[in-house]
Every structure is written in C-alpha cells, then in structure tokens.
Coordinates of C-alpha atoms and ligand atoms in Angstrom, one line a residue:
M1 CA -2.7 17.9 -3.0
P2 CA -0.1 17.6 -0.2
E3 CA 3.4 18.0 -1.4
I4 CA 6.0 16.1 -0.7
R5 CA 9.0 17.3 1.3
C6 CA 12.6 16.5 2.6
E7 CA 11.1 16.1 6.8
D8 CA 14.7 17.8 7.8
C9 CA 15.7 20.4 5.9
G10 CA 11.7 21.2 4.0
C11 CA 12.7 20.5 0.6
L12 CA 10.8 19.7 -2.4
F13 CA 10.9 16.6 -3.9
P14 CA 12.4 16.0 -7.6
E15 CA 9.9 17.4 -10.3
N16 CA 11.4 14.9 -13.0
Y17 CA 13.6 12.7 -11.5
L18 CA 13.6 9.8 -8.3
I19 CA 15.7 10.4 -5.7
H20 CA 14.8 7.7 -1.9
C21 CA 16.4 10.7 -0.3
C22 CA 17.2 14.2 0.8
E23 CA 20.5 15.5 -1.9
N24 CA 20.5 18.4 0.9
C25 CA 20.7 16.4 4.1
G26 CA 19.9 12.8 3.2
G27 CA 16.0 12.7 5.2
Y28 CA 13.3 11.4 4.9
F29 CA 10.7 12.9 2.6
D30 CA 7.0 12.9 3.4
F31 CA 3.7 14.4 2.6
A32 CA 3.9 18.3 4.8
D33 CA -0.2 17.2 5.0
L34 CA -2.7 14.7 5.1
P35 CA -4.2 12.8 2.2
E36 CA -7.1 15.2 0.2
F37 CA -10.3 12.9 1.5
D38 CA -13.0 14.0 -0.7
T39 CA -16.4 11.4 -0.2
G40 CA -17.7 13.5 -3.8
A41 CA -14.0 12.5 -5.9
Y42 CA -15.2 8.8 -5.5
T43 CA -14.6 6.9 -8.4
P44 CA -16.1 4.1 -7.6
E45 CA -15.7 2.5 -11.4
L46 CA -12.7 1.2 -10.2
P47 CA -12.4 -2.0 -7.9
G48 CA -10.6 -1.5 -4.6
I49 CA -8.7 1.6 -3.4
W50 CA -9.4 3.4 -6.1
K51 CA -12.7 4.1 -5.3
Y52 CA -9.9 6.7 -2.9
R53 CA -7.8 8.0 -6.1
S54 CA -8.5 11.9 -5.7
S55 CA -6.6 11.0 -2.2
F56 CA -3.3 9.8 -4.0
S57 CA -1.5 12.7 -4.5
L58 CA -1.4 11.1 -8.7
R59 CA 1.6 12.6 -11.0
N60 CA -1.0 10.9 -13.6
P61 CA -4.1 10.0 -12.3
E62 CA -5.0 8.2 -15.4
L63 CA -2.5 6.1 -14.8
V64 CA -3.5 3.4 -12.6
V65 CA -1.9 0.2 -12.0
T66 CA -4.0 -2.6 -10.0
L67 CA -4.5 -6.1 -8.8
G68 CA -7.7 -5.3 -7.3
E69 CA -5.8 -4.7 -4.2
G70 CA -8.1 -3.6 -0.8
N71 CA -12.0 -3.7 -0.3
T72 CA -10.7 -6.2 1.9
P73 CA -13.5 -8.4 4.0
F74 CA -13.7 -7.4 7.9
I75 CA -15.7 -9.6 10.2
W76 CA -16.1 -9.9 14.3
D77 CA -14.2 -12.2 16.1
D78 CA -17.8 -12.3 18.1
P79 CA -20.6 -11.2 15.7
T80 CA -22.7 -10.9 18.8
T81 CA -20.8 -8.9 21.2
H82 CA -18.8 -6.5 18.0
E83 CA -15.7 -6.6 20.9
I84 CA -12.8 -7.0 18.8
G85 CA -12.5 -7.1 14.8
F86 CA -10.0 -8.5 12.0
K87 CA -9.3 -6.6 8.9
L88 CA -8.4 -9.6 7.0
E89 CA -5.1 -7.5 4.9
S90 CA -3.4 -11.0 4.6
L91 CA -6.8 -11.2 1.9
N92 CA -4.5 -8.4 -0.3
P93 CA -3.7 -9.8 -4.3
T94 CA 0.0 -10.8 -3.5
G95 CA -1.5 -11.7 0.5
S96 CA -0.5 -8.4 2.3
Y97 CA -1.4 -5.0 2.9
K98 CA 1.5 -4.1 0.5
D99 CA -0.2 -4.4 -2.0
R100 CA -2.4 -0.7 -1.4
G101 CA 0.5 0.8 -1.1
S102 CA 2.6 -0.9 -4.1
A103 CA -0.2 -0.4 -6.4
V104 CA -0.1 3.7 -6.1
L105 CA 4.3 3.1 -5.7
V106 CA 4.4 1.9 -9.3
S107 CA 1.4 3.7 -10.6
Q108 CA 3.8 6.7 -9.4
L109 CA 6.6 4.7 -10.7
L110 CA 5.3 4.7 -14.9
A111 CA 4.1 8.5 -13.8
R112 CA 7.5 9.1 -14.2
N113 CA 8.9 6.8 -16.8
V114 CA 10.7 4.2 -14.5
F115 CA 11.0 1.1 -16.4
S116 CA 13.3 -0.6 -14.6
S117 CA 13.1 -0.2 -10.5
V118 CA 15.0 -1.9 -7.2
E119 CA 13.7 -2.7 -4.3
D120 CA 14.6 -4.2 -0.9
S121 CA 12.2 -6.5 1.8
S122 CA 12.0 -8.4 4.4
G123 CA 9.6 -10.7 1.8
N124 CA 6.6 -9.2 1.5
A125 CA 7.1 -5.6 0.3
G126 CA 9.4 -7.2 -2.3
A127 CA 6.5 -10.0 -3.5
S128 CA 4.5 -6.6 -3.9
F129 CA 6.2 -5.2 -5.3
A130 CA 7.2 -8.0 -7.9
A131 CA 4.0 -8.2 -8.7
Y132 CA 2.4 -4.9 -9.1
C133 CA 6.4 -4.7 -11.6
A134 CA 5.1 -7.0 -13.4
R135 CA 1.2 -6.0 -14.1
G136 CA 2.9 -2.1 -14.6
G137 CA 6.0 -4.2 -17.0
I138 CA 8.7 -2.7 -15.1
A139 CA 11.8 -4.9 -15.2
A140 CA 12.7 -5.5 -11.0
R141 CA 15.0 -6.5 -9.1
V142 CA 14.5 -6.8 -5.3
Y143 CA 16.9 -8.2 -2.8
V144 CA 15.9 -10.2 0.6
P145 CA 17.9 -11.3 3.2
E146 CA 19.0 -15.1 2.8
Q147 CA 16.3 -16.2 5.6
A148 CA 13.1 -14.8 4.3
A149 CA 10.5 -16.7 4.3
G150 CA 10.5 -19.3 1.4
P151 CA 6.9 -19.0 0.1
K152 CA 7.9 -15.7 -0.4
R153 CA 10.9 -15.6 -2.2
R154 CA 8.9 -18.0 -4.2
Q155 CA 6.5 -15.4 -5.6
I156 CA 9.3 -12.3 -6.5
E157 CA 10.8 -15.3 -8.6
E158 CA 8.0 -16.9 -9.8
Y159 CA 6.1 -12.9 -10.9
G160 CA 9.1 -12.7 -12.7
A161 CA 12.0 -10.2 -10.5
E162 CA 15.4 -10.5 -10.3
L163 CA 15.9 -12.3 -6.7
V164 CA 19.0 -11.6 -5.2
S165 CA 19.2 -13.2 -1.9
V166 CA 21.9 -11.7 0.7
P167 CA 23.3 -13.0 3.6
G168 CA 23.4 -11.9 7.1
S169 CA 20.2 -9.4 8.9
R170 CA 17.7 -7.4 6.9
S171 CA 19.7 -4.3 7.4
Q172 CA 22.5 -6.1 4.8
A173 CA 19.7 -6.3 1.9
A174 CA 19.2 -2.8 2.4
K175 CA 23.0 -2.3 2.0
A176 CA 23.5 -3.8 -1.4
V177 CA 20.4 -2.5 -2.6
I178 CA 22.1 1.0 -2.1
E179 CA 24.6 -0.1 -3.8
A180 CA 23.2 -0.9 -6.8
V181 CA 21.1 2.0 -6.2
E182 CA 25.5 3.4 -6.4
N183 CA 25.8 2.4 -9.2
G184 CA 22.5 4.1 -11.0
D185 CA 19.6 1.8 -10.8
V186 CA 16.5 3.0 -9.6
Y187 CA 15.3 2.7 -5.9
G188 CA 11.6 2.2 -6.1
S189 CA 12.2 1.5 -2.1
H190 CA 7.7 0.8 0.1
A191 CA 9.8 2.4 2.7
F192 CA 12.4 5.6 1.2
L193 CA 9.4 7.2 -1.1
P194 CA 6.2 8.1 0.1
F195 CA 3.7 7.6 -2.7
G196 CA 2.5 4.0 -0.7
I197 CA 1.0 6.2 2.2
P198 CA -1.9 7.7 1.1
G199 CA -2.5 3.9 -0.9
I200 CA -2.2 2.2 3.1
A201 CA -4.4 5.5 4.3
T202 CA -7.2 3.1 2.2
I203 CA -7.8 0.6 5.5
A204 CA -9.2 3.4 7.1
Y205 CA -11.6 4.9 4.5
E206 CA -12.8 1.1 4.7
L207 CA -12.5 0.5 8.3
A208 CA -14.8 3.4 8.7
E209 CA -17.0 2.7 6.4
Q210 CA -17.5 -1.4 7.1
T211 CA -18.0 -0.6 10.9
E212 CA -19.8 2.3 10.7
G213 CA -17.5 4.4 12.4
R214 CA -17.5 2.3 15.4
I215 CA -13.7 1.9 15.9
G216 CA -12.1 3.0 19.5
T217 CA -9.1 0.7 19.4
V218 CA -6.5 -0.3 15.9
I219 CA -3.6 -2.5 17.0
A220 CA -1.2 -3.1 13.7
P221 CA 2.4 -4.3 13.7
A222 CA 5.0 -1.8 13.0
G223 CA 8.6 -2.7 11.4
H224 CA 9.3 0.5 8.9
G225 CA 6.1 2.5 10.3
A226 CA 4.4 2.7 7.0
L227 CA 1.4 1.1 7.5
L228 CA 0.9 2.3 11.1
L229 CA 1.2 5.9 9.7
G230 CA -1.1 5.1 7.2
I231 CA -3.7 4.7 9.2
M232 CA -3.3 7.5 11.2
R233 CA -3.2 9.5 8.5
G234 CA -6.4 8.0 6.7
F235 CA -8.0 8.1 9.9
A236 CA -6.8 11.6 11.0
A237 CA -8.5 12.9 7.1
L238 CA -11.5 11.4 8.2
V239 CA -11.4 13.8 11.2
K240 CA -10.4 16.6 9.5
C241 CA -13.5 16.4 6.5
G242 CA -16.1 15.7 9.6
I243 CA -16.9 12.3 8.8
L244 CA -15.3 10.4 12.1
D245 CA -15.3 12.9 15.5
S246 CA -12.1 11.7 16.5
E247 CA -9.4 9.4 15.3
P248 CA -8.9 5.9 17.8
Y249 CA -6.5 4.8 19.8
Y250 CA -3.7 3.5 18.3
V251 CA -1.2 1.0 19.3
G252 CA 2.0 0.0 17.4
V253 CA 3.4 -3.6 18.0
Q254 CA 6.9 -4.5 17.4
A255 CA 9.0 -8.5 18.5
E256 CA 11.1 -7.8 21.7
N257 CA 14.2 -8.3 20.0
C258 CA 13.9 -5.5 17.6
S259 CA 12.3 -2.6 19.0
P260 CA 13.6 0.5 17.8
L261 CA 10.2 2.3 17.8
S262 CA 9.1 1.1 21.2
L263 CA 12.9 2.1 22.4
A264 CA 11.7 6.2 20.9
Y265 CA 9.0 5.8 21.9
R266 CA 9.4 6.0 25.5
Y267 CA 12.8 7.6 26.0
G268 CA 13.9 9.6 22.3
L269 CA 14.4 8.6 19.1
E270 CA 17.8 9.3 19.7
K271 CA 17.8 5.9 21.1
M272 CA 17.0 4.2 18.0
A273 CA 20.9 4.2 17.1
D274 CA 21.5 1.7 19.8
V275 CA 18.4 -0.8 18.4
F276 CA 20.1 -4.5 17.9
E277 CA 18.4 -6.6 14.8
G278 CA 17.5 -9.0 16.9
N279 CA 16.5 -12.4 15.1
T280 CA 12.3 -12.7 15.2
M281 CA 10.3 -14.9 13.3
A282 CA 7.9 -11.8 12.7
E283 CA 10.5 -10.7 10.3
G284 CA 8.1 -8.2 8.8
V285 CA 8.6 -5.9 11.5
R286 CA 12.5 -6.3 11.8
V287 CA 13.7 -3.5 11.0
S288 CA 16.1 -1.9 13.4
K289 CA 16.0 1.8 11.5
P290 CA 12.6 2.4 11.2
V291 CA 11.6 4.9 8.5
R292 CA 9.2 6.7 9.6
A293 CA 9.2 6.8 13.5
K294 CA 10.3 10.3 13.6
A295 CA 6.5 11.3 11.7
I296 CA 5.2 8.3 13.4
L297 CA 6.1 9.7 17.1
K298 CA 5.1 13.3 15.8
H299 CA 1.4 11.3 15.4
L300 CA 1.3 9.8 18.5
S301 CA 2.1 12.5 20.6
A302 CA -1.4 14.6 19.0
A303 CA -3.5 11.8 19.3
R304 CA -3.8 9.0 21.6
G305 CA -1.4 5.4 21.6
E306 CA 1.4 3.4 22.5
I307 CA 4.5 0.9 21.0
I308 CA 4.4 -2.4 23.0
T309 CA 7.0 -5.7 22.3
I310 CA 6.0 -9.1 22.1
A311 CA 8.6 -11.1 23.5
E312 CA 9.3 -14.1 21.0
E313 CA 7.3 -17.0 22.5
E314 CA 3.9 -15.7 22.8
I315 CA 4.3 -15.4 18.9
L316 CA 3.7 -19.2 17.6
P317 CA 0.6 -19.3 20.5
A318 CA -1.0 -15.8 18.7
C319 CA -0.4 -17.4 14.9
S320 CA -2.7 -20.7 16.7
H321 CA -5.3 -19.5 18.8
L322 CA -6.1 -17.2 15.2
A323 CA -5.6 -20.1 13.3
K324 CA -9.3 -21.9 15.5
K325 CA -10.8 -18.7 14.7
G326 CA -9.8 -19.6 11.1
V327 CA -7.7 -16.7 10.8
Y328 CA -4.5 -17.5 8.9
A329 CA -1.9 -15.2 10.1
E330 CA 1.5 -14.6 9.4
P331 CA 3.8 -14.2 13.1
T332 CA 4.4 -10.9 12.6
S333 CA 0.3 -9.9 12.1
A334 CA -0.2 -12.9 15.1
L335 CA 1.9 -10.0 17.2
T336 CA -1.4 -7.6 17.3
W337 CA -3.8 -11.2 18.8
A338 CA -0.6 -11.2 21.5
A339 CA -0.8 -7.8 22.1
L340 CA -4.4 -7.8 23.9
N341 CA -2.5 -9.4 26.8
H342 CA -0.8 -6.3 27.4
M343 CA -4.1 -4.1 26.7
N344 CA -4.6 -2.0 29.8
M345 CA -8.6 -2.9 30.2
E346 CA -9.7 0.3 29.9
I347 CA -8.2 0.6 26.4
P348 CA -11.7 2.0 23.8
R349 CA -13.5 -0.5 22.2
P350 CA -14.3 -2.2 20.3
I351 CA -11.2 -3.5 19.3
I352 CA -9.6 -3.6 15.5
L353 CA -6.4 -5.7 14.7
I354 CA -5.1 -5.3 11.5
I355 CA -3.8 -8.8 9.9
S356 CA -1.5 -7.4 7.7
G357 CA -0.3 -10.8 6.3
N358 CA -1.4 -14.3 5.3
G359 CA -0.2 -17.1 7.1
L360 CA 0.6 -18.9 3.5
K361 CA 3.4 -17.4 3.1
Y362 CA 4.8 -18.4 6.4
Y363 CA 6.0 -21.6 7.9
P364 CA 7.5 -22.1 10.6
I365 CA 8.8 -25.7 12.0
Ligands
LIG401 ZN1 16.8 17.7 3.2

C-alpha cells in the first residue's frame, strides 16, 4: 500500500489525526507511488468503483460509504468509426466525477473517526461531499463562491449540509474555509487530501475494460488537477501491471481566463504565482492555484501530453454541439469538445473525452 507523504519534505501523513497540509513545511500530501492495481483482488460484489477497492489504500477496508458511483457509461460518438468516445461521468450519483473521489474520501474520514467536517468548492465537489457525508452520517459545512451555479448550491443544502455562500471569487471561499479550520474545524478537502485520487483512477480501469484497451488520447478538464492526475495514475498502474502496453496521450483543458496549469506547463511552476483568477463559465476549472500542479507536470514530463486553453466564446457552442449528440454537459465538461478544434490531427486515436459534470447542474442564460 503506497504511503502518503508531503511532496516537498517527504514526511509521512499522520496516523491518528487529519491535516490538510504539511505541518513542517506547508507542502501538499500525496501518495508516494501509483495505486496498487490487482485483478486478483477484485471485489465485484460491491457496486461501481468498489470492485477496485484493494487499490484505494483504505485505512479500514470494511468501511465503505457508497451511492453506487462509478461504472458509468462509455459511448462512441460514431459507433461505426470509433474515432471519438465519451465517458459519461456526468451520470454519477450527484452528477459529476467527483463522486468517485468523495466515496473514498468520506470512507477515509469515517475510518479516522471524523463525524463533522468542512469543505470548499466551486459547486460539484461540494455537492458530492454533502451527499456522501449525508450517507456516512457526517455533519458537513460547505463554502462556495456566491456565484456558484444555483442547482449545485441547492443540491448541497438538500443533502443536509450547511451552505456558506462567500462573496467574491473562488479563492475567497478557500480563504473562508481555512479560517474555519484555524478555529478547529476538520478540513475534509477533496483538493488537499489525496485520499480521493485512487478513486478517480478507476475511470482509467473502466475505460480500459470498456474500450478493450483501445485508448489513444484522453482529454479532461483540469482545475485543481485531481481528475487528470487520477486518470494518469490509473493508466500508469495498468501499464505497470502489464494490462496495457503504454499510457495514452493526455490533454488537460483549462479556460483561457484562468489557466495556471497551462502557464506552468509552458514556462515552469513559478509562473503560476502570477495567475489571475479570471471569470469563466467553466466554473469547475476556475482555480488559480492548483494543488496537484507539480504532480501533473511531473507525470506529463514522463508520459506524453499537453495542457491547452479554451477561449470563453468557444465554450457555449461546445455545450450545444455535445447536446445535439444527446450528451448534456456542463460548460466545464464541454471544454473537452472545444479542445478537439485545437488538437494536432496527428494525436493518437481513438480520442476519449471525459464528460465530467451534468448540464442539469448549470443553466447558462
Ligand atoms: Zn512537508
């Protein structure tokens, strides 16, 4: 089972309590190695992602908080050519891929006897966190920017979490939750805590099964980066154990108005310090200081891939194009379709788009 270590100073994550960043140096915690993928350890009697439970590094393997997340449909854009495919993460229990991470995260919180927790989010992660906390019996408080999409805020409240709408940008909500943590609340952060990443890696395991290993390129939105990183680690784990010969080509997509990963990819991590949190309807990637930036760049430098940006005026037409195919995606997810127009025609086929969130959660006017 891979250890969880500070990615800067290497100290181990504490055994008996929860912290969101390193007490020694302020660095982020992450797994020191890939998830341990073992087909001999499948638990198919459990739903969705829990088939791969042995790869989750669970503190208590018997403690499972699930709403049936994972095992989402995969469809080809054109079933006769198999050129472009859609992984419909929008059909998870709360309408986004976040559920894969939340199920593992909340199971890990309960295994550490956390029964009350705070979280911050642009919307999807907060809704997902609220749902799994409701399922697990954890009292949740979720901080969101006040401009977060109405359906997401409604979802958070309906699941029974306390919703705190914070005026200003996404980073203001992040500051507000840190104040709560400094006053003693437990921060069940989907961004800082790495627990959910092996859950997100199950997207790769499912894709390998659903396409029978035929995956040329994977395109995914990138905000904090856990989606892209989880997928990359999932494929790397499949290569490591010999199920796949090589990892696919990766494309992370950001909104042009807030694109720290793209800058870091081109000019180095230090360039992220200057990034302005511009407004974008792709609210799920409106993150100016992505927690997993260093890990993503490290993986991309070892594998093949790139980070690209999409202009604001390209996003709504991409939503409409997807909808005309019957795929109702929120703007953040439609970045992946818009990305196709920016791709070198030589990128490996087939191309898989990760439809990360449901259009029902976002109504642009
Ligand atoms: Zn450290």
